[in-house]
Amino acid sequence: MSWEYVKGNTAFHRLDPRVKFLFWATMMFLMVAFFDPIWLGCVLLILVAICMWTGIPGRAITYLLKVSAWAWGGYGLFTAFSLYSTAVHGLEELHVLWLVHLPWGAVFPLTWEGTLMGIRACIMVWGFLLSLRILTMLTPLRDLSVGFAKMKMPPEFAITIGLAISYVPVLIDENEKIQQALQSRGWEFGGANLWKRAKALLSQMLIPAIMGSFRRARFLAVALESRGFSYNIAGRTYVRELKLKKNDYIALGLIAAAWVFGLYSGQWFSKISSVTFTINLLKKAGIISTL
Amino acid sequence: MEEFDIIIDNLTYSYPKSKKPALSGINVKLKKGETLLITGPAGAGKTTLCYCINGLVPHFFGGEMEGRVVVKGMDTKRSTMSTLTYVAGTLFQDPETQLVCPTVYDEFCFGAENYGIPPEEIRSRVDQVLEWVRLSPMKDRNPHFLSGGEQQACALGAVVTVRPEIYVLDEPTSNLDPYGSIQLFKLILELARSEKKTMVIIEHKLEELATLVDYMIVMDEGKIVSEGKPREVFEKESEHMDDIGIKPPQSALLASKLRREGLKIDNIPLTLNEAIETYSKLLTKKKSQLEAVSSESRKVYEGLRPLIEVRDLWFTYPALGGGEGTKALRGIDLVIYPGEFIALIGQNGSGKTTLVKHFNGLIYSTKGEVLVDGISTRNWKKSLLAQKVGYVFQNPDHQLCCKTVLEELKFGPRNVKIPEEEIENRVGEVIKRLDLVDMVNEDPFSLSKGERQRVAVGSVLTMKPDLLVVDEPTTGQDFKRSKYLMEVMSELNKEGKTVVIITHDMNIAAEYVERVTVLKDGKVLLDGSTRNVFTQTEALSKTYLKPPQVTLISERLGLPPALKVKEMLDMLKLQM
């Protein structure tokens, strides 16, 4: 039930759901635009500050990071060790941090650039997760789907998204039940071997989960039909009304500024926020020297 | 000619790809403001009949339909489904599957918004209906996380705000405890009377509804086998109903059995008061002469080493969205001895499932502990505990995960590395016991719900647990299937297995188990032999539970307490 709305009355809580959605999109954009861990770290700090301000409990965040550790950890490590990621960004100059001696005699260089890109990858995934979390925990879901409808999306689409979002906690809950049911039949979910774990997860948990979803989808279709969803979609009324207030306009201004700044300093134009930013700082501090 | 709200004229219907018709030769006529109860065993075609009224058949499901269904003057074949559902609001069996919105409030608005009712009007209706179904305090919650009873009230409320002329309610109380069911029936019938709405209700709970509805239909294998005013139907059919797997009110069943014994009973009693009046005339012998009938030899367990020991158990579900969390258990003490057969009963949300999940280490206490064989569950290796305590989940679909039934049965023992030869033996035994021979190579998800539940039980039995915990084995099952599962459980218990069931069905508990533990608000309210617990009517009423009708009848007549119809029958036969 960790997706339930966090109550509160901060200026952020009071924002229009559409503005909150744009805020989320902006954060995602900045995460993609910036390539330097320090720059991204600043974006992350903003997100953390919002969590603290709005009262999202710290344990919700740590839980999120814990369960997604395989994703951000794996992605971070892969990026750090992959020469591809540095090559693709056209970093001509690489600085070796550590030479890894592989058992069969080969030597593999771990570079400063790769490491920083790895850290960046981790921060980026955290940022994705955290900003989505902020969106879902600080926006009553009903507002979000009405928000979509008011953004001139077709009602079918808006309601489908609303439905999908409101089903997320249900699916999480269902998965927990399935996991418990399997556990009670002697199935070990844990275990040190990551590969075995992933395989077990795929083969055993997916079947009940997918079958459950199919059945649910069918029932859902029946439920929607029998409640008049297709009666006259164009003539549908909405009980909840949305109006932009002063706060929303201020927030929209900030969001626009963030887009301009992100576009300018990001990877497409000036590239100030590329990984060389930190490398240069490290050089100035004398921590790394040119080969 | 009088206007009919619903006319079903010689209706025969088959689902696509199905050879056997789901309905054949159905005729029903219902006037405005009348209430109709439809009952019958699983697979009788009750739900399909509902689908025919609101147009899901044939518009959504397709298939072949003969005959005519006219709803408020509209032929369902020629009208669109959404027009039909506007007139005939439908509440489906499983409320969870029809809740589509993120909050209760939105759920109530959804239908009305779809039909383009002005927002002002919807708001006022919703406020009214929220009060009526008592969900105002929960209007901002996600309906998926309400209790079963609240979900059912929410789903009903969502239909009511559209204000249809006809209500089609498919087992509206399937997830409710006895008190919740009665409350909901009262709400529904209040609506029928005050606003003159036409009601079609599918239900198994005949005891509660028998005297409240105008007409009644008994269905079996797609046909109507009996119809008329409830009293007429029970007069003719009580015993036959019992045979085809429908549970008539115990008072009526008793009367028809007495009639067969040659006793003269003028009118079949349907309510407790009628039963008292009828049966008190038969009493000639003193209570003391009857004691022998209902006395039983209780096995003695004290002194044995307990299988489960629950010591001052507290459990709180954490709340991540802020707030305190829900205290589900508040200091439970309980001892279960090997060989016992126990029913855990209590209202929705009283902590029954949370308690049993501690037995096999699925969750661990916030405070206090649970010992299995004298060792705290925290110190048990999970795979070993799974062989000690088997737990069958309420919803079999959460438990099944393999491609065939055979694989399913082998899954558990393989997980805990039982030798293949031993697994074969166990599986063979379980297949025989649960009569799974015909389906071993089937995909478990292609089976009916009753069959899936049997497979789920089987998949736990192959683990050969000492304690078998079954969560609501009878929910959503008709009487016949419930009985079958209970017979299996009873047999296992006789062979020495300890069995704990969670149930809302007091008649089932009275019929089969020897000990009943009643939970209320996360505490043990009553615990003792079934007879002992069910005669404490007053204490039970605190948790809104009602003992079986025959127990109440025997009590009111001043007889020794009877738990089963047969016991009562024996006592009354002695009077002859």
PDB file of C-alpha atoms in Angstrom, chain A residues 1-2 4-6 57 59-60 63 137 141-142 159 163 166-167 169-170 173-174 177-178 180-188 203-204 207-208 211 215-216 218-232 235-241, chain B residues 56 60-61 81-82 85-86 92 96-100 102-103 105-107 109-111 113-117 119 122-123 140 142 144-145 158 319-321 357 360 362-363 382-383 386 391 393 397-401 408 411-412 415-416 445 452 459 463:
ATOM      1  CA  MET A   1       0.000   0.000   0.000  1.00  0.00           C
ATOM      2  CA  SER A   2       3.053   2.169  -0.239  1.00  0.00           C
ATOM      3  CA  GLU A   4      -1.094   5.719  -1.127  1.00  0.00           C
ATOM      4  CA  TYR A   5      -1.330   9.482  -1.239  1.00  0.00           C
ATOM      5  CA  VAL A   6       0.706  11.358   1.355  1.00  0.00           C
ATOM      6  CA  PRO A  57       8.579   9.493   4.789  1.00  0.00           C
ATOM      7  CA  ARG A  59      11.552   4.953   4.734  1.00  0.00           C
ATOM      8  CA  ALA A  60       9.452   5.106   1.592  1.00  0.00           C
ATOM      9  CA  TYR A  63      12.593   1.098   0.520  1.00  0.00           C
ATOM     10  CA  MET A 137       2.584  10.157  -3.633  1.00  0.00           C
ATOM     11  CA  LEU A 141      -4.723   9.632  -8.505  1.00  0.00           C
ATOM     12  CA  ARG A 142      -8.194  10.783  -9.424  1.00  0.00           C
ATOM     13  CA  ILE A 159      -9.293   7.106 -18.017  1.00  0.00           C
ATOM     14  CA  LEU A 163      -7.062   3.020 -14.326  1.00  0.00           C
ATOM     15  CA  SER A 166      -4.880   3.048  -9.680  1.00  0.00           C
ATOM     16  CA  TYR A 167      -4.126  -0.587 -10.396  1.00  0.00           C
ATOM     17  CA  PRO A 169      -0.952  -0.667  -5.801  1.00  0.00           C
ATOM     18  CA  VAL A 170      -3.342  -3.531  -6.465  1.00  0.00           C
ATOM     19  CA  ASP A 173      -0.388  -6.184  -3.326  1.00  0.00           C
ATOM     20  CA  GLU A 174      -1.259  -9.129  -5.534  1.00  0.00           C
ATOM     21  CA  LYS A 177       0.307 -12.453  -2.058  1.00  0.00           C
ATOM     22  CA  ILE A 178       1.626 -14.629  -4.869  1.00  0.00           C
ATOM     23  CA  GLN A 180       3.739 -15.516   0.014  1.00  0.00           C
ATOM     24  CA  ALA A 181       1.705 -18.324  -1.499  1.00  0.00           C
ATOM     25  CA  LEU A 182       4.779 -19.698  -3.246  1.00  0.00           C
ATOM     26  CA  GLN A 183       6.851 -19.303  -0.119  1.00  0.00           C
ATOM     27  CA  SER A 184       4.309 -21.281   1.842  1.00  0.00           C
ATOM     28  CA  ARG A 185       4.955 -24.138  -0.586  1.00  0.00           C
ATOM     29  CA  GLY A 186       8.635 -24.179   0.220  1.00  0.00           C
ATOM     30  CA  TRP A 187       9.732 -21.906  -2.608  1.00  0.00           C
ATOM     31  CA  GLU A 188      12.782 -19.856  -1.655  1.00  0.00           C
ATOM     32  CA  SER A 203       9.228 -18.858 -14.198  1.00  0.00           C
ATOM     33  CA  GLN A 204       7.133 -19.022 -11.051  1.00  0.00           C
ATOM     34  CA  ILE A 207       2.521 -17.194 -14.579  1.00  0.00           C
ATOM     35  CA  PRO A 208       0.123 -16.337 -11.774  1.00  0.00           C
ATOM     36  CA  MET A 211      -2.958 -15.022 -15.643  1.00  0.00           C
ATOM     37  CA  ARG A 215      -8.564 -12.323 -15.991  1.00  0.00           C
ATOM     38  CA  ARG A 216      -8.602  -8.876 -14.479  1.00  0.00           C
ATOM     39  CA  ARG A 218     -11.541  -9.239 -18.985  1.00  0.00           C
ATOM     40  CA  PHE A 219     -13.493  -8.407 -15.855  1.00  0.00           C
ATOM     41  CA  LEU A 220     -12.478  -4.800 -16.219  1.00  0.00           C
ATOM     42  CA  ALA A 221     -13.834  -4.698 -19.742  1.00  0.00           C
ATOM     43  CA  VAL A 222     -17.133  -6.135 -18.490  1.00  0.00           C
ATOM     44  CA  ALA A 223     -17.185  -3.655 -15.612  1.00  0.00           C
ATOM     45  CA  LEU A 224     -16.499  -0.663 -17.866  1.00  0.00           C
ATOM     46  CA  GLU A 225     -19.098  -1.745 -20.401  1.00  0.00           C
ATOM     47  CA  SER A 226     -21.766  -2.378 -17.803  1.00  0.00           C
ATOM     48  CA  ARG A 227     -21.186   0.997 -16.244  1.00  0.00           C
ATOM     49  CA  GLY A 228     -21.873   2.843 -19.401  1.00  0.00           C
ATOM     50  CA  PHE A 229     -18.334   3.803 -20.323  1.00  0.00           C
ATOM     51  CA  SER A 230     -19.122   3.612 -24.035  1.00  0.00           C
ATOM     52  CA  TYR A 231     -22.565   5.226 -23.670  1.00  0.00           C
ATOM     53  CA  ASN A 232     -21.522   8.576 -25.110  1.00  0.00           C
ATOM     54  CA  GLY A 235     -20.940  13.764 -23.788  1.00  0.00           C
ATOM     55  CA  ARG A 236     -19.381  12.495 -20.606  1.00  0.00           C
ATOM     56  CA  THR A 237     -19.440  14.900 -17.650  1.00  0.00           C
ATOM     57  CA  TYR A 238     -16.747  15.437 -15.024  1.00  0.00           C
ATOM     58  CA  VAL A 239     -17.536  16.059 -11.389  1.00  0.00           C
ATOM     59  CA  ARG A 240     -14.066  17.290 -10.562  1.00  0.00           C
ATOM     60  CA  GLU A 241     -13.076  20.610 -12.018  1.00  0.00           C
TER      61      GLU A 241
ATOM     62  CA  LEU B  56     -23.773  -8.416 -21.854  1.00  0.00           C
ATOM     63  CA  PHE B  60     -20.369  -8.624 -25.134  1.00  0.00           C
ATOM     64  CA  PHE B  61     -20.113 -12.384 -24.937  1.00  0.00           C
ATOM     65  CA  MET B  81     -25.512  -2.469 -24.074  1.00  0.00           C
ATOM     66  CA  SER B  82     -24.872   0.885 -22.474  1.00  0.00           C
ATOM     67  CA  THR B  85     -27.123  -0.951 -18.312  1.00  0.00           C
ATOM     68  CA  TYR B  86     -28.477   2.559 -17.777  1.00  0.00           C
ATOM     69  CA  PHE B  92     -21.325  -8.384 -10.111  1.00  0.00           C
ATOM     70  CA  GLU B  96     -13.103  -6.003  -6.671  1.00  0.00           C
ATOM     71  CA  THR B  97     -13.297  -6.698 -10.370  1.00  0.00           C
ATOM     72  CA  GLN B  98     -15.765  -3.906 -11.001  1.00  0.00           C
ATOM     73  CA  LEU B  99     -14.076  -1.118  -9.102  1.00  0.00           C
ATOM     74  CA  VAL B 100     -12.286   1.017 -11.642  1.00  0.00           C
ATOM     75  CA  PRO B 102      -8.756   5.472  -7.625  1.00  0.00           C
ATOM     76  CA  THR B 103     -11.096   6.632  -4.844  1.00  0.00           C
ATOM     77  CA  TYR B 105     -15.843   9.125  -4.363  1.00  0.00           C
ATOM     78  CA  ASP B 106     -14.809   8.776  -7.996  1.00  0.00           C
ATOM     79  CA  GLU B 107     -16.193   5.282  -8.093  1.00  0.00           C
ATOM     80  CA  CYS B 109     -19.353   9.381  -9.794  1.00  0.00           C
ATOM     81  CA  PHE B 110     -18.024   7.187 -12.609  1.00  0.00           C
ATOM     82  CA  GLY B 111     -21.257   5.660 -13.915  1.00  0.00           C
ATOM     83  CA  GLU B 113     -20.481  10.806 -15.429  1.00  0.00           C
ATOM     84  CA  ASN B 114     -20.537   8.264 -18.233  1.00  0.00           C
ATOM     85  CA  TYR B 115     -24.251   8.826 -18.686  1.00  0.00           C
ATOM     86  CA  GLY B 116     -23.659  12.569 -18.914  1.00  0.00           C
ATOM     87  CA  ILE B 117     -25.589  13.528 -15.791  1.00  0.00           C
ATOM     88  CA  PRO B 119     -21.982  17.428 -12.230  1.00  0.00           C
ATOM     89  CA  ILE B 122     -24.063  13.863  -9.440  1.00  0.00           C
ATOM     90  CA  ARG B 123     -22.520  15.591  -6.422  1.00  0.00           C
ATOM     91  CA  ASP B 140     -11.008   9.401  -0.376  1.00  0.00           C
ATOM     92  CA  ASN B 142      -8.623   3.556  -2.788  1.00  0.00           C
ATOM     93  CA  HIS B 144      -9.232  -1.761  -3.699  1.00  0.00           C
ATOM     94  CA  PHE B 145      -7.938  -1.505  -0.166  1.00  0.00           C
ATOM     95  CA  ALA B 158     -21.684   3.107  -7.517  1.00  0.00           C
ATOM     96  CA  ALA B 319       1.566   2.475   6.722  1.00  0.00           C
ATOM     97  CA  LEU B 320       4.049   4.051   4.365  1.00  0.00           C
ATOM     98  CA  GLY B 321       1.794   6.872   3.327  1.00  0.00           C
ATOM     99  CA  LYS B 357      -0.025 -16.195   8.323  1.00  0.00           C
ATOM    100  CA  ASN B 360       4.120 -20.685   8.713  1.00  0.00           C
ATOM    101  CA  LEU B 362       4.811 -15.639   6.122  1.00  0.00           C
ATOM    102  CA  ILE B 363       4.803 -12.710   8.492  1.00  0.00           C
ATOM    103  CA  LYS B 382      11.320 -21.541   5.904  1.00  0.00           C
ATOM    104  CA  SER B 383      11.458 -24.664   3.760  1.00  0.00           C
ATOM    105  CA  ALA B 386       6.492 -25.178   4.886  1.00  0.00           C
ATOM    106  CA  TYR B 391      -1.481 -22.938   4.092  1.00  0.00           C
ATOM    107  CA  PHE B 393      -4.800 -19.256   0.346  1.00  0.00           C
ATOM    108  CA  ASP B 397      -5.172 -18.142  -8.282  1.00  0.00           C
ATOM    109  CA  HIS B 398      -2.506 -16.661  -6.059  1.00  0.00           C
ATOM    110  CA  GLN B 399      -1.191 -20.112  -5.358  1.00  0.00           C
ATOM    111  CA  LEU B 400      -1.133 -21.815  -8.733  1.00  0.00           C
ATOM    112  CA  CYS B 401       1.908 -21.285 -10.914  1.00  0.00           C
ATOM    113  CA  GLU B 408       1.448 -28.114  -9.558  1.00  0.00           C
ATOM    114  CA  PHE B 411       5.986 -28.137  -7.114  1.00  0.00           C
ATOM    115  CA  GLY B 412       6.053 -27.948  -3.326  1.00  0.00           C
ATOM    116  CA  ASN B 415      11.130 -27.122  -3.731  1.00  0.00           C
ATOM    117  CA  VAL B 416      12.092 -28.815  -0.495  1.00  0.00           C
ATOM    118  CA  PHE B 445      -5.924 -21.940 -14.989  1.00  0.00           C
ATOM    119  CA  ARG B 452      -8.773 -24.744  -8.972  1.00  0.00           C
ATOM    120  CA  SER B 459      -0.701 -28.814  -3.950  1.00  0.00           C
ATOM    121  CA  MET B 463       3.877 -31.284   1.265  1.00  0.00           C
TER     122      MET B 463
END
